[in-house]
Coordinates of C-alpha atoms and ligand atoms in Angstrom, one line a residue:
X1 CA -2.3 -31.0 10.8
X2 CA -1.9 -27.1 10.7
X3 CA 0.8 -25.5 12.5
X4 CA 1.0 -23.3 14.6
X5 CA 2.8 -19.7 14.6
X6 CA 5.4 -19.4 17.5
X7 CA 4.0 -16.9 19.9
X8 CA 4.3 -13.3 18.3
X9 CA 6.4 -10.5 20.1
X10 CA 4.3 -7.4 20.6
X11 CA 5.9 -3.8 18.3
X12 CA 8.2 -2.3 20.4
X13 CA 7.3 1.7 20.3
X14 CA 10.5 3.0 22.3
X15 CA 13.1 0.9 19.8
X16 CA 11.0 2.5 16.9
X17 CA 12.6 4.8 14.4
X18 CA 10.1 8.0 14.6
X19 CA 10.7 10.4 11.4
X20 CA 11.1 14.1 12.3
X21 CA 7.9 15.6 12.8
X22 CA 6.1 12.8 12.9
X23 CA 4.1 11.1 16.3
X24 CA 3.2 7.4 16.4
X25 CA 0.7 5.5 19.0
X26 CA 0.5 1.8 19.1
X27 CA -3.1 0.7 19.8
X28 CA -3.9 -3.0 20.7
X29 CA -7.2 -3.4 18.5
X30 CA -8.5 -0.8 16.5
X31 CA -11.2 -1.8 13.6
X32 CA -9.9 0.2 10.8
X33 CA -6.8 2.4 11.3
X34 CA -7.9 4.2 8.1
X35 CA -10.7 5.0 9.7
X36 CA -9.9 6.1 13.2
X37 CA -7.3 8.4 11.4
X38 CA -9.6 10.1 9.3
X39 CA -12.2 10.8 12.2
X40 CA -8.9 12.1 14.2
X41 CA -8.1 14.8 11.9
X42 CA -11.8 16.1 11.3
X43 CA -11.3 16.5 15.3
X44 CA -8.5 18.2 14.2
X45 CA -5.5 15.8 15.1
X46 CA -2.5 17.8 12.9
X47 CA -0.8 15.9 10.3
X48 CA 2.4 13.7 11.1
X49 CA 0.4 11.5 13.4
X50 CA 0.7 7.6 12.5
X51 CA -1.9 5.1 14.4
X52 CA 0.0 1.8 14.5
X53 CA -2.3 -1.5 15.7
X54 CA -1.5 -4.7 16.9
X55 CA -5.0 -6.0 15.3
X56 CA -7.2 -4.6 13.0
X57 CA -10.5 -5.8 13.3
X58 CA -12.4 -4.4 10.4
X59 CA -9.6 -3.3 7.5
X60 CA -10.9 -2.0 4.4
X61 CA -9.6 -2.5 0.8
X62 CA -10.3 -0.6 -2.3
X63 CA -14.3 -0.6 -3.0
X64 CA -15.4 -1.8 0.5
X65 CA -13.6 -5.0 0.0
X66 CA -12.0 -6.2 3.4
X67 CA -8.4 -6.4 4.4
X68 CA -7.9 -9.4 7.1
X69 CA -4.6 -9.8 9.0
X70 CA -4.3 -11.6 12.4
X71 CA -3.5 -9.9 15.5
X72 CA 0.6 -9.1 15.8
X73 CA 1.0 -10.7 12.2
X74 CA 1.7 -7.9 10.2
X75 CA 2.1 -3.6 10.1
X76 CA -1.4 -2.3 9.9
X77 CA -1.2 1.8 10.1
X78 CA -2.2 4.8 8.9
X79 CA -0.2 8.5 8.1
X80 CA -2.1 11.4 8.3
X81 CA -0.4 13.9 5.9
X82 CA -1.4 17.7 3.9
X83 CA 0.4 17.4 0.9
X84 CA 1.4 20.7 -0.2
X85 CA 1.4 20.5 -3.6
X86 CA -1.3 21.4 -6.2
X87 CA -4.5 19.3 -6.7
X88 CA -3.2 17.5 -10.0
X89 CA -0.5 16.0 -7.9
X90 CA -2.4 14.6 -5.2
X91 CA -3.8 11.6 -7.6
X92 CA 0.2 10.7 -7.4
X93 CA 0.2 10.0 -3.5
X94 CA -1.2 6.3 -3.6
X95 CA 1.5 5.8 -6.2
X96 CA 4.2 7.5 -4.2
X97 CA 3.1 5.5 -1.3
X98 CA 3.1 2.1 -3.3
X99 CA 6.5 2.9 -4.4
X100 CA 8.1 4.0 -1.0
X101 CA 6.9 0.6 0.6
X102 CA 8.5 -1.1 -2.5
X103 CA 11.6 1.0 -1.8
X104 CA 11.8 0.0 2.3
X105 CA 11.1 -3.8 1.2
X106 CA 13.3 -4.0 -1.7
X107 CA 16.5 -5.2 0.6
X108 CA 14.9 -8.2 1.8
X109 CA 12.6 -8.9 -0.9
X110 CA 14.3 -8.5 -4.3
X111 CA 11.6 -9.5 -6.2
X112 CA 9.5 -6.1 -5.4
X113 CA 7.2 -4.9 -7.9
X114 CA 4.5 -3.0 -8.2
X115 CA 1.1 -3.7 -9.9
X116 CA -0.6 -0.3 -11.2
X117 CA -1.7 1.5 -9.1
X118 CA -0.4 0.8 -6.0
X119 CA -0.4 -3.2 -5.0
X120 CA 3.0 -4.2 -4.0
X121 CA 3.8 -7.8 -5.4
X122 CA 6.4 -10.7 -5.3
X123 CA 7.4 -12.4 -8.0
X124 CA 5.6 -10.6 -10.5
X125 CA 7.8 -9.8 -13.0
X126 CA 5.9 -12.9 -15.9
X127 CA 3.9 -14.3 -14.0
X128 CA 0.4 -12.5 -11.6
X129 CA 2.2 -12.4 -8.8
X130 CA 1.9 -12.1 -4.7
X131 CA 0.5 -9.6 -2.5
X132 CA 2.5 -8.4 0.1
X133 CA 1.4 -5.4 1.0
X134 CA -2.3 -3.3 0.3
X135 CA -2.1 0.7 0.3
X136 CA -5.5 2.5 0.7
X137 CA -5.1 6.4 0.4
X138 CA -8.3 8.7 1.6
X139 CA -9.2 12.1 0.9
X140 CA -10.5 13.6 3.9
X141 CA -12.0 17.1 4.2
X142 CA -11.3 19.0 7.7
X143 CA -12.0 22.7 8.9
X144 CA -8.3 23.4 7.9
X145 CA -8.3 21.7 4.0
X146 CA -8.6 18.8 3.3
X147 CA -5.8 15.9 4.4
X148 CA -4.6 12.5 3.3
X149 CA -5.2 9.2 5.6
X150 CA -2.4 6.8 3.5
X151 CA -3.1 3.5 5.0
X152 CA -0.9 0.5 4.4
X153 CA -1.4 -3.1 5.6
X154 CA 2.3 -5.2 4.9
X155 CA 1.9 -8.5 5.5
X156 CA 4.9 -9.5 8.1
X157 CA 4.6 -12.7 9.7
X158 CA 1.8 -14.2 8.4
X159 CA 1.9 -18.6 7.5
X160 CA 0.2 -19.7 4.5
X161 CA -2.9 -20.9 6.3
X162 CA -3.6 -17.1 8.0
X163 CA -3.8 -15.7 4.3
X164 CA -6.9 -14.8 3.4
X165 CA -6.4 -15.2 -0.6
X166 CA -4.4 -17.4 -2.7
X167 CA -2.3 -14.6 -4.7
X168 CA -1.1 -13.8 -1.3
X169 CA 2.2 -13.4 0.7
X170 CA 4.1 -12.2 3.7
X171 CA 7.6 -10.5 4.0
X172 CA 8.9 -13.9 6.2
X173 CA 7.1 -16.6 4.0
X174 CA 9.3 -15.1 1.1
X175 CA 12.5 -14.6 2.6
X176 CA 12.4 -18.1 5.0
X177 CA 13.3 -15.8 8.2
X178 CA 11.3 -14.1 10.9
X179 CA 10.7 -10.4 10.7
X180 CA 11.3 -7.9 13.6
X181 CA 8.4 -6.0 12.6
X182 CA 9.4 -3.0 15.1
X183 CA 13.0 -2.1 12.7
X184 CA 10.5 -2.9 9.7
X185 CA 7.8 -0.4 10.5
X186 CA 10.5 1.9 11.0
X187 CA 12.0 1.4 7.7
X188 CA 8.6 2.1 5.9
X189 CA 7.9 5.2 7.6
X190 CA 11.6 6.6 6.8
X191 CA 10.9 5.9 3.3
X192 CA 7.5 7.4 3.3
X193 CA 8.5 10.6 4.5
X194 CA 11.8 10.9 2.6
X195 CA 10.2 10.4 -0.5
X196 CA 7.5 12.5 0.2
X197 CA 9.3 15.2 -1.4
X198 CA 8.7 13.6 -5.1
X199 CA 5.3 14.8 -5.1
X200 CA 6.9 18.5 -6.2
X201 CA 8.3 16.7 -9.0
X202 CA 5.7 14.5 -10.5
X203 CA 8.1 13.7 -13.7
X204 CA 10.8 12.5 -11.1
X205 CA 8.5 10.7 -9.8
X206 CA 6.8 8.9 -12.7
X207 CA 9.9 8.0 -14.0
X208 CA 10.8 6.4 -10.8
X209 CA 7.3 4.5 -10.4
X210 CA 7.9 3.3 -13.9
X211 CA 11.1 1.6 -13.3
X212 CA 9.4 -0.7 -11.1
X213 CA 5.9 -1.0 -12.4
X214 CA 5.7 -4.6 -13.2
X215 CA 1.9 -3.7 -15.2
X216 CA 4.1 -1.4 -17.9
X217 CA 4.2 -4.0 -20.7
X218 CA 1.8 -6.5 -19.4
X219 CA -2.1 -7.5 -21.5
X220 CA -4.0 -6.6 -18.7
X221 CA -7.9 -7.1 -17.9
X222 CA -9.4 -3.7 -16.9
X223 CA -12.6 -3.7 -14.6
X224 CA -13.9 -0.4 -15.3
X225 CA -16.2 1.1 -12.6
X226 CA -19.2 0.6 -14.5
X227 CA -18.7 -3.0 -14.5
X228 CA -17.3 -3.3 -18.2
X229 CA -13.7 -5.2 -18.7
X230 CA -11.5 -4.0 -21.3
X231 CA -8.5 -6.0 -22.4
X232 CA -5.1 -4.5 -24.4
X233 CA -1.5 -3.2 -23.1
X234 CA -0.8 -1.4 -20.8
X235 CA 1.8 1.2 -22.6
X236 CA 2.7 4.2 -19.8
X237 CA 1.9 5.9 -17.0
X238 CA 0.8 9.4 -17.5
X239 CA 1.5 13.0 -16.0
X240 CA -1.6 12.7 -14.2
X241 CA -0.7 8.9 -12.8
X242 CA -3.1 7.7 -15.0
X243 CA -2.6 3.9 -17.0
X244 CA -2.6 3.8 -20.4
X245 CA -4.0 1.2 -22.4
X246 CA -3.3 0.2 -25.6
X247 CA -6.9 -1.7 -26.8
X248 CA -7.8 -3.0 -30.3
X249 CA -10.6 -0.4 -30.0
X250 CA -7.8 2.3 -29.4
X251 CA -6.7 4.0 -26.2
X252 CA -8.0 4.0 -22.6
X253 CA -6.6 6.1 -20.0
X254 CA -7.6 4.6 -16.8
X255 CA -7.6 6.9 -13.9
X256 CA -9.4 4.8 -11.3
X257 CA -10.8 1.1 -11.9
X258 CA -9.1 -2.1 -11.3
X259 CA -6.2 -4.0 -13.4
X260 CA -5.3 -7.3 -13.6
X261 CA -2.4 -8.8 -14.9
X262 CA -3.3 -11.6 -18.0
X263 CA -1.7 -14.7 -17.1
X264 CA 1.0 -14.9 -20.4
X265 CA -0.2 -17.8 -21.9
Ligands
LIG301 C1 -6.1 -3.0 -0.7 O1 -7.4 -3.0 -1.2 O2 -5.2 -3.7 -1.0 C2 -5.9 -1.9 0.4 C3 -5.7 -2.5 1.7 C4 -5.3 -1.4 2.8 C5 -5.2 -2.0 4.2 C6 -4.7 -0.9 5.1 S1 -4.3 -1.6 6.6 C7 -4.2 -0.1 7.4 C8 -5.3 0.8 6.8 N1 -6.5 0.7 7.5 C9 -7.5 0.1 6.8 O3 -8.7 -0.1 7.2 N2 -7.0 -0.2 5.6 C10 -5.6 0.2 5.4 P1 -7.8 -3.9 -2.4 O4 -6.9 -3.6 -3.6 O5 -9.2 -3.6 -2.6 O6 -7.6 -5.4 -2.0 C11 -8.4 -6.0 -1.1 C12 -8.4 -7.5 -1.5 O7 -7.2 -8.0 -1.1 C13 -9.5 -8.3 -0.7 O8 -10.7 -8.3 -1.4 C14 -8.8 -9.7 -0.7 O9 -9.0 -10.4 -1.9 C15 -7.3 -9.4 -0.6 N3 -6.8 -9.4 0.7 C16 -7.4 -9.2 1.9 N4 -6.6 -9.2 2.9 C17 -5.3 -9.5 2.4 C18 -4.0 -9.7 2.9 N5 -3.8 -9.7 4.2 N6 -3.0 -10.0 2.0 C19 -3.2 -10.1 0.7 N7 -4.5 -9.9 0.1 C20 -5.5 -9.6 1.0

C-alpha cells in the first residue's frame, strides 16, 4: 500500500531570506512561473522580482517537455534578471544558474553534480545519476532590452511514488530528513544573486562550472536538434559554454542539444 506524505507546511514569506534588491511573491497555484514572469516583465515588471508557487500546474522543461511537481512538494520559481554583460556571456547564465543551485545544495547533498548544461544530479559521479533539480532560462524581449526569466524547479519533499521519472530525486529522499523549504529557498536565492557577479568573468566562471561538471570525462550520447545522436567524449567546456566532444569522426562543439551520460559498461 502507498504512503502517504505527512501534511505539508505552506513557505513561510516573512521568515524568508530576501537578497538586496530583490522582491518575492508567493502565489498558491500558478501554471508556469516561467511563464507568468516572462509576461510580467513585457508589462514591464523591473528585474529583481522572484514569483514563488506553492503548485505549478503546467511547468515546462527544455523543448516543451513538462516539469510535474505536487503542490507544496518542492521550490518552483522564477528570477527575473538584465544581465549586464555582453551578448557572448549571456549563453553562460543557465550554467551559472545550474552551478549556484549546486552551490546552495552542496551542504546537505554532498553528492552534487552537474550534468552539462545545467541538470543538477545526485550521485552522478560513475554512474547516470538523479535529478534533483531542473533549471529553464528564457530570453525575453521587453520595451526596455531584453531580460532573463531563470526558472528552477528543486525537488524538496517529494516520496518516490510523487516522482514523475525514474532517474529522479528529492533533497529529503537523499538526505533521510524533512526539508524546511522556506530556509532552503532562501539559501538558493542568496546563491543566485551572489554569484551572479561571475558572469563578468566567464573564465572564472568556467573554471568553476568545470570543477563540478560530472559530463567532463564522461562517453556521452548527443541528441542533436535535428534528431541525429552522436556518441564520443566529452573533453571541455568552452569560452562560449559550449560542450566539446571528442567523436571518432572528430570534434563537435555542442552549443544547444541534449546529452546523456553512457552508462560505463
Ligand atoms: C528541465 O527541463 O529540467 C527544466 C525544468 C524547469 C522547471 C522550472 S520550475 C519553475 C519554472 N517554471 C516553469 O514552467 N519551469 C521552470 P528538461 O531538461 O527538458 O527536463 C524535463 C524532463 O524532466 C521531463 O521530460 C521529465 O522526463 C523529467 N521531469 C519532469 N518533472 C520532473 C521532476 N519533478 N523531477 C525530475 N525530473 C522531472
Amino acid at each position: 500500500m502507498t504512503q502517504s506524505p505527512a501534511p505539508r507546511p505552506p513557505l513561510d514569506p516573512e521568515r524568508l531570506a530576501v537578497p538586496v534588491g530583490w522582491r518575492v511573491e508567493v502565489q498558491e497555484e500558478t501554471p508556469s512561473t516561467n511563464a507568468a514572469v516572462a509576461e510580467r516583465a513585457r508589462a514591464g515588471d523591473e528585474p529583481g522580482l522572484v514569483l514563488v508557487t506553492e503548485h505549478q500546474t503546467s511547468g515546462r522543461g527544455r523543448l516543451d517537455r513538462a516539469w510535474e511537481t505536487p503542490a507544496r512538494s518542492s521550490l518552483t520559481f522564477s528570477v527575473l534578471l538584465r544581465p549586464d554583460v555582453p551578448a557572448t556571456s549571456w549563453p553562460w547564465l543557465p550554467l551559472l544558474t545550474g552551478y549556484a543551485v549546486q552551490a546552495a545544495l552542496a551542504d546537505r547533498l554532498p553528492d552534487i553534480a552537474l550534468k552539462w548544461p545545467n541538470d543538477v544530479l545526485v550521485d552522478a559521479a560513475e554512474g547516470v545519476g538523479r535529478k534533483v533539480c531542473g533549471i529553464l532560462v528564457e530570453r525575453v524581449e521587453t520595451p526596455e532590452g531584453p531580460v532573463a526569466v531563470v526558472g528552477i524547479g528543486i525537488n524538496v519533499d517529494q516520496t518516490l511514488d510523487e516522482l514523475p521519472v525514474a532517474l529522479a530525486t528529492s533533497v529529503s529522499l537523499e538526505t533521510g530528513e524533512p526539508v524546511e523549504r522556506t530556509g532552503l529557498l532562501g539559501q538558493v536565492l542568496g546563491s543566485l544573486h551572489g554569484l551572479q557577479g561571475l558572469l563578468d568573468d566567464v573564465e572564472s566562471l568556467r573554471r568553476a562550472y568545470a570543477d563540478v561538471c560530472v559530463t567532463l570525462g564522461r562517453t556521452v550520447d548527443v541528441h542533436l536538434p535535428a534528431g541525429d545522436v552522436r556518441r564520443g567524449e566529452a573533453l571541455d567546456i568552452d569560452a562560449t559554454g559550449a560542450l566539446v566532444v571528442g567523436t571518432d569522426d572528430g570534434t563537435l562543439t555542442v552549443a544547444a542539444g541534449d546529452v546523456v551520460h553512457v552508462r560505463p559498461a
